Coordinates of C-alpha atoms and ligand atoms in Angstrom, one line a residue:
X155 CA -136.2 -157.5 -68.1
X156 CA -134.0 -159.5 -66.2
X157 CA -133.5 -163.4 -65.4
X158 CA -131.6 -163.4 -61.7
X159 CA -130.7 -166.8 -61.7
X160 CA -130.2 -168.7 -58.6
X161 CA -126.5 -169.0 -56.9
X162 CA -125.9 -172.6 -57.1
X163 CA -127.1 -172.1 -60.9
X164 CA -125.2 -174.4 -63.3
X165 CA -124.3 -173.1 -67.1
X166 CA -126.8 -175.6 -68.6
X167 CA -129.4 -174.4 -66.7
X168 CA -128.1 -170.4 -67.3
X169 CA -128.5 -172.2 -71.4
X170 CA -131.7 -173.1 -70.9
X171 CA -133.0 -169.8 -70.2
X172 CA -130.8 -168.1 -72.6
X173 CA -132.6 -170.4 -75.6
X174 CA -135.8 -169.9 -74.0
X175 CA -135.4 -165.9 -74.2
X176 CA -134.5 -166.0 -77.9
X177 CA -137.2 -169.0 -78.8
X178 CA -139.8 -165.5 -78.6
X179 CA -137.4 -163.6 -80.7
X180 CA -135.3 -161.6 -77.7
X181 CA -132.1 -160.8 -77.6
X182 CA -130.4 -162.3 -74.3
X183 CA -127.5 -161.2 -72.8
X184 CA -125.8 -162.8 -69.6
X185 CA -123.9 -160.8 -67.0
X186 CA -122.1 -162.9 -64.6
X187 CA -121.7 -161.8 -60.6
X188 CA -119.6 -162.7 -58.1
X189 CA -122.1 -165.0 -56.7
X190 CA -125.5 -164.8 -59.3
X191 CA -125.9 -165.2 -63.0
X192 CA -128.5 -162.7 -64.7
X193 CA -130.1 -163.0 -67.8
X194 CA -131.7 -159.8 -69.6
X195 CA -133.3 -159.3 -72.5
X196 CA -134.3 -155.8 -73.8
X197 CA -138.3 -155.3 -74.3
X198 CA -140.9 -157.8 -71.7
X199 CA -142.4 -160.7 -72.8
X200 CA -145.5 -162.2 -72.5
X201 CA -143.3 -165.5 -71.3
X202 CA -142.8 -164.1 -67.9
X203 CA -144.5 -166.7 -66.4
X204 CA -142.9 -169.5 -67.8
X205 CA -139.7 -168.7 -67.5
X206 CA -140.2 -168.5 -63.9
X207 CA -141.0 -172.0 -63.6
X208 CA -137.2 -173.6 -65.6
X209 CA -134.7 -174.7 -62.9
X210 CA -132.1 -172.0 -61.7
X211 CA -134.6 -169.1 -61.9
X212 CA -134.3 -167.4 -59.0
X213 CA -137.1 -164.8 -59.8
X214 CA -138.0 -162.4 -63.1
X215 CA -138.0 -158.5 -62.5
X216 CA -140.7 -157.4 -65.1
X217 CA -141.2 -153.6 -64.2
X218 CA -139.4 -151.6 -66.6
X219 CA -137.9 -149.0 -64.0
X220 CA -135.9 -151.6 -62.8
X221 CA -134.4 -152.9 -66.4
X222 CA -131.1 -152.0 -64.7
X223 CA -128.4 -154.2 -64.2
X224 CA -126.9 -151.1 -62.8
X225 CA -129.8 -150.7 -60.4
X226 CA -129.6 -152.3 -56.7
X227 CA -132.9 -154.1 -57.2
X228 CA -131.1 -155.7 -59.2
X229 CA -128.4 -156.6 -57.0
X230 CA -128.3 -155.6 -53.8
X231 CA -124.9 -156.4 -52.4
X232 CA -122.0 -154.0 -53.4
X233 CA -120.7 -155.1 -56.4
X234 CA -116.4 -155.1 -55.5
X235 CA -114.5 -155.2 -58.5
X236 CA -111.2 -156.9 -58.8
X237 CA -108.2 -155.2 -60.7
X238 CA -105.0 -157.6 -60.8
X239 CA -104.1 -158.3 -57.3
X240 CA -106.7 -154.9 -56.2
X241 CA -110.4 -154.0 -55.5
X242 CA -112.2 -151.7 -55.8
X243 CA -115.6 -151.6 -54.1
X244 CA -114.9 -153.5 -50.6
X245 CA -115.1 -151.0 -48.3
X246 CA -111.7 -149.4 -48.6
X247 CA -110.2 -146.1 -50.2
X248 CA -108.4 -147.7 -53.1
X249 CA -105.9 -145.2 -55.0
X250 CA -105.5 -144.8 -58.4
X251 CA -102.5 -142.5 -59.4
X252 CA -99.8 -141.9 -62.5
X253 CA -99.2 -139.2 -65.0
X254 CA -102.2 -138.2 -67.0
X255 CA -100.5 -139.4 -70.1
X256 CA -97.5 -141.8 -70.8
X257 CA -94.4 -139.4 -72.4
X258 CA -91.7 -141.5 -71.9
X259 CA -90.3 -145.1 -70.3
X260 CA -88.3 -143.0 -68.1
X261 CA -91.4 -141.1 -66.8
X262 CA -93.6 -142.8 -66.4
X263 CA -91.2 -146.0 -64.3
X264 CA -90.0 -142.8 -61.9
X265 CA -93.8 -141.8 -61.4
X266 CA -94.9 -145.4 -61.0
X267 CA -92.0 -145.9 -58.3
X268 CA -93.0 -142.8 -56.2
X269 CA -96.7 -143.9 -56.0
X270 CA -95.7 -146.9 -55.3
X271 CA -93.8 -146.5 -52.5
X272 CA -96.7 -144.3 -51.0
X273 CA -99.2 -147.0 -51.0
X274 CA -101.1 -146.1 -54.8
X275 CA -102.5 -149.5 -55.3
X276 CA -103.6 -149.1 -59.8
X277 CA -101.2 -146.9 -61.8
X278 CA -103.1 -144.9 -64.0
X279 CA -101.7 -143.5 -67.3
X280 CA -103.2 -142.4 -70.9
X281 CA -101.7 -143.6 -74.1
X282 CA -104.8 -142.5 -76.6
X283 CA -105.4 -138.4 -75.0
X284 CA -108.6 -136.7 -76.0
X285 CA -107.5 -133.9 -76.8
X286 CA -109.6 -130.2 -77.5
X287 CA -107.3 -129.7 -79.7
X288 CA -105.9 -131.9 -82.6
X289 CA -102.7 -129.9 -82.5
X290 CA -102.2 -131.0 -78.5
X291 CA -99.9 -133.9 -77.6
X292 CA -102.1 -136.7 -78.2
X293 CA -100.6 -139.9 -76.4
X294 CA -97.8 -142.5 -78.0
X295 CA -100.6 -144.9 -78.7
X296 CA -99.8 -148.8 -78.6
X297 CA -95.3 -147.7 -77.6
X298 CA -97.6 -146.1 -74.6
X299 CA -99.2 -149.2 -74.0
X300 CA -96.2 -151.4 -74.0
X301 CA -94.4 -148.8 -71.6
X302 CA -97.4 -149.1 -69.2
X303 CA -97.1 -153.0 -70.0
X304 CA -93.6 -152.9 -69.5
X305 CA -94.0 -150.7 -65.6
X306 CA -96.5 -153.3 -64.7
X307 CA -94.2 -155.8 -65.0
X308 CA -91.0 -154.1 -63.1
X309 CA -93.5 -152.7 -60.2
X310 CA -96.0 -155.3 -60.8
X311 CA -98.4 -152.4 -60.3
X312 CA -101.6 -153.3 -62.5
X313 CA -102.8 -150.6 -65.3
X314 CA -105.6 -148.5 -66.3
X315 CA -105.7 -146.4 -69.1
X316 CA -107.9 -144.7 -71.6
X317 CA -109.7 -146.5 -74.7
X318 CA -110.7 -143.3 -77.5
X319 CA -112.7 -145.7 -80.2
X320 CA -114.4 -149.6 -80.8
X321 CA -110.9 -149.4 -83.3
X322 CA -108.3 -149.8 -81.0
X323 CA -109.8 -151.2 -77.6
X324 CA -109.1 -154.5 -78.6
X325 CA -105.5 -153.4 -78.3
X326 CA -106.3 -151.5 -74.6
X327 CA -107.6 -154.4 -74.0
X328 CA -104.5 -157.0 -74.3
X329 CA -102.0 -154.5 -72.4
X330 CA -104.1 -153.1 -70.0
X331 CA -105.7 -154.3 -67.2
X332 CA -108.6 -152.1 -67.0
X333 CA -110.0 -149.8 -69.4
X334 CA -110.5 -146.0 -69.0
X335 CA -113.7 -144.4 -70.9
X336 CA -113.3 -140.5 -70.4
X337 CA -115.8 -138.4 -69.9
X338 CA -116.3 -136.5 -73.3
X339 CA -116.5 -141.0 -74.7
X340 CA -119.6 -141.4 -71.3
X341 CA -122.1 -141.3 -74.1
X342 CA -120.3 -143.2 -77.1
X343 CA -122.3 -146.0 -77.4
X344 CA -120.4 -147.9 -79.6
X345 CA -117.3 -147.4 -77.7
X346 CA -119.4 -148.6 -74.7
X347 CA -120.5 -151.9 -76.0
X348 CA -117.1 -153.1 -78.0
X349 CA -115.1 -152.4 -74.1
X350 CA -118.4 -154.5 -72.3
X351 CA -117.2 -157.6 -74.7
X352 CA -113.2 -157.3 -73.9
X353 CA -112.9 -159.0 -70.7
X354 CA -111.6 -156.1 -69.0
X355 CA -113.0 -154.5 -65.6
X356 CA -114.6 -150.6 -66.8
X357 CA -114.0 -147.2 -65.5
X358 CA -116.5 -145.2 -66.6
X359 CA -116.3 -141.6 -66.3
X360 CA -119.1 -139.1 -65.6
X361 CA -119.3 -137.1 -68.9
X362 CA -119.2 -133.5 -67.9
X363 CA -122.7 -132.9 -68.8
X364 CA -124.5 -136.3 -67.4
X365 CA -126.6 -136.5 -64.8
X366 CA -127.5 -139.8 -62.6
X367 CA -129.9 -141.9 -64.4
X368 CA -127.6 -140.9 -68.3
X369 CA -125.0 -142.2 -66.1
X370 CA -126.5 -145.4 -65.2
X371 CA -127.7 -145.9 -69.0
X372 CA -123.7 -145.7 -69.9
X373 CA -123.1 -148.3 -67.4
X374 CA -126.0 -150.7 -68.8
X375 CA -124.8 -150.1 -72.0
X376 CA -121.2 -152.0 -70.6
X377 CA -123.0 -154.2 -68.5
X378 CA -125.7 -155.6 -70.8
X379 CA -122.6 -156.4 -73.4
X380 CA -121.2 -159.1 -70.4
X381 CA -119.0 -157.1 -68.5
X382 CA -119.8 -156.4 -64.6
X383 CA -116.8 -154.9 -63.5
X384 CA -117.6 -151.4 -63.9
X385 CA -116.1 -148.6 -61.8
X386 CA -118.0 -144.9 -62.3
X387 CA -115.8 -142.0 -61.7
X388 CA -116.9 -138.6 -60.9
X389 CA -114.4 -136.2 -62.3
X390 CA -116.6 -132.5 -62.0
X391 CA -119.0 -131.7 -64.5
X392 CA -119.8 -128.0 -66.4
X393 CA -120.8 -125.3 -64.3
X394 CA -121.2 -121.8 -64.3
X395 CA -118.5 -121.3 -61.9
X396 CA -115.2 -120.0 -63.2
X397 CA -112.6 -120.5 -60.1
X398 CA -112.0 -124.5 -61.2
X399 CA -111.7 -126.2 -64.4
X400 CA -114.9 -128.3 -63.3
X401 CA -116.6 -128.5 -60.2
X402 CA -117.0 -131.5 -58.0
X403 CA -120.2 -133.3 -57.7
X404 CA -119.5 -134.7 -54.3
X405 CA -123.2 -135.3 -53.4
X406 CA -123.5 -137.4 -56.0
X407 CA -121.6 -140.4 -54.1
X408 CA -123.8 -141.2 -52.0
X409 CA -126.8 -141.0 -53.8
X410 CA -125.0 -143.0 -56.5
X411 CA -124.5 -146.0 -53.6
X412 CA -127.8 -146.0 -52.9
X413 CA -128.9 -146.4 -56.2
X414 CA -126.2 -148.6 -57.3
X415 CA -123.8 -152.0 -56.6
X416 CA -121.6 -150.2 -58.5
X417 CA -118.5 -148.6 -56.8
X418 CA -117.8 -144.9 -57.1
X419 CA -114.8 -143.4 -57.3
X420 CA -113.6 -139.9 -57.4
X421 CA -110.9 -138.2 -59.8
X422 CA -109.7 -134.8 -57.8
X423 CA -107.7 -134.1 -60.6
X424 CA -109.5 -134.0 -63.6
X425 CA -112.1 -131.6 -61.0
X426 CA -109.9 -128.5 -60.2
X427 CA -107.6 -128.6 -63.0
X428 CA -105.1 -127.0 -60.6
X429 CA -102.5 -129.1 -58.5
X430 CA -103.4 -126.8 -55.1
X431 CA -107.2 -127.8 -54.9
X432 CA -106.2 -132.3 -55.0
X433 CA -105.7 -132.4 -51.6
X434 CA -108.3 -131.2 -49.8
X435 CA -110.8 -132.2 -52.5
X436 CA -109.4 -136.0 -51.8
X437 CA -109.8 -135.8 -48.5
X438 CA -113.6 -134.5 -49.0
X439 CA -114.0 -138.1 -51.4
X440 CA -112.7 -140.3 -48.4
X441 CA -115.4 -138.3 -46.4
X442 CA -118.6 -138.5 -48.5
X443 CA -117.7 -142.1 -49.0
X444 CA -116.4 -142.6 -52.1
X445 CA -114.5 -146.4 -53.1
X446 CA -111.8 -144.8 -54.2
X447 CA -109.3 -142.1 -56.1
X448 CA -107.6 -141.6 -59.2
X449 CA -105.0 -138.9 -59.1
X450 CA -102.8 -137.3 -61.5
X451 CA -99.3 -137.2 -60.2
X452 CA -95.8 -135.9 -62.2
X453 CA -92.6 -135.3 -61.2
X454 CA -91.8 -132.7 -63.2
X455 CA -95.1 -131.3 -63.8
X456 CA -94.0 -128.1 -65.7
X457 CA -92.7 -129.9 -68.8
X458 CA -95.3 -132.5 -68.2
X459 CA -97.0 -133.1 -71.8
X460 CA -100.8 -132.8 -70.8
X461 CA -102.3 -131.3 -67.9
X462 CA -98.9 -130.4 -65.6
X463 CA -100.9 -127.7 -63.7
X464 CA -102.8 -130.3 -62.1
X465 CA -100.5 -132.6 -61.0
X466 CA -99.5 -133.0 -58.1
X467 CA -95.4 -134.2 -56.6
X468 CA -94.7 -137.2 -55.6
X469 CA -93.5 -135.2 -52.4
X470 CA -97.3 -134.3 -52.0
X471 CA -99.1 -137.6 -52.7
X472 CA -96.8 -139.2 -49.8
X473 CA -98.5 -135.9 -47.8
X474 CA -101.6 -137.1 -48.9
X475 CA -101.5 -140.4 -48.3
X476 CA -100.4 -139.9 -45.1
X477 CA -103.5 -137.7 -44.3
X478 CA -106.0 -139.8 -45.7
X479 CA -104.5 -142.7 -44.0
X480 CA -104.9 -140.3 -41.0
X481 CA -108.7 -139.8 -41.4
X482 CA -109.3 -142.9 -42.7
X483 CA -108.2 -144.7 -39.5
X484 CA -110.7 -142.7 -37.8
X485 CA -113.6 -144.5 -39.2
X486 CA -112.3 -147.6 -40.4
X487 CA -111.4 -147.4 -43.7
X488 CA -108.0 -148.7 -45.0
X489 CA -106.6 -146.1 -47.2
X490 CA -104.0 -147.4 -50.3
X491 CA -102.0 -150.4 -50.6
X492 CA -102.0 -152.8 -47.6
Ligands
PEP591 C1 -108.2 -138.5 -67.9 O1 -108.3 -139.4 -66.9 O2 -106.9 -139.1 -68.6 C2 -108.9 -137.5 -68.8 C3 -108.9 -137.5 -69.6 O3 -110.2 -137.5 -67.9 P1 -111.9 -137.3 -68.2 O4 -111.5 -138.2 -69.3 O5 -112.1 -136.8 -67.3 O6 -111.7 -135.7 -69.2
MN592 MN1 -106.1 -135.5 -68.2

């Protein structure tokens, strides 16, 4: 059940509703969007009628099918997620770029300056890397986070970086402006719950075999723990296709936008696995109405410690931004920094 409060409802009214919920033995989680606040508890009680009468309550959604904070039934308005000064979901195309992994301060700073120059709004870079092999580079850990924070301070670019487990997630939150949940962790429910409580916006990457419902429910884990600022990322799924690392499911974007008010972005780099495909897939992402793109960029991809084959060069990133802006202009969408 979801209780939607009036936009003008004050904290006291929310507290009254919450205590009424708790009195009946249910858990109450509050979540605040920009314009309204919502109290939720997992099971439908017979007391919905009494909740409806409480001051500040706008409506009570009882139907199980609608019991989703991420769904349009709960919130018609598009959710705009704020990361530093940047917005995701405001109708424009937000551009997130950077190396797959933070390798050194020098490397991260060089790439950040290049992508900033071309109009990127948010810097990406993994400090904790989920690797298929335990013998591969696992990331610089907290040292990597400190590098990202330093680069943010120098360039002004807000940073997004992955949290791998509940133990280190609070440290990731301390250093970063936005937390990434990787595809492999989309259904790591204890991590989702932890990250939902950390007070930072979240990019939730679609699991490589997750369907729409599973993605929405993963978002629900984060949101029901208090975080209203979730951005979903389509990064390609596993199919029988053997020409590409993954298959970018572009068809998800318009469907997702109909059923959910959350922003959805596209990662053409992890979807394709090869540099040559990144630009065309980025253009397609703009065409299908994605709220943003997240792209791997490296100035020495042959030396990259992770995913060098899919990293585009700074010059290619510049070219991509130029073409995206031209395409965006024709459909009234601003691309990148403005
Ligand atoms: C990444 O973005 O660094 C990453 C590991 O991606 P994914 O979780 O989509 O594989
Ligand atoms: Mn990668």
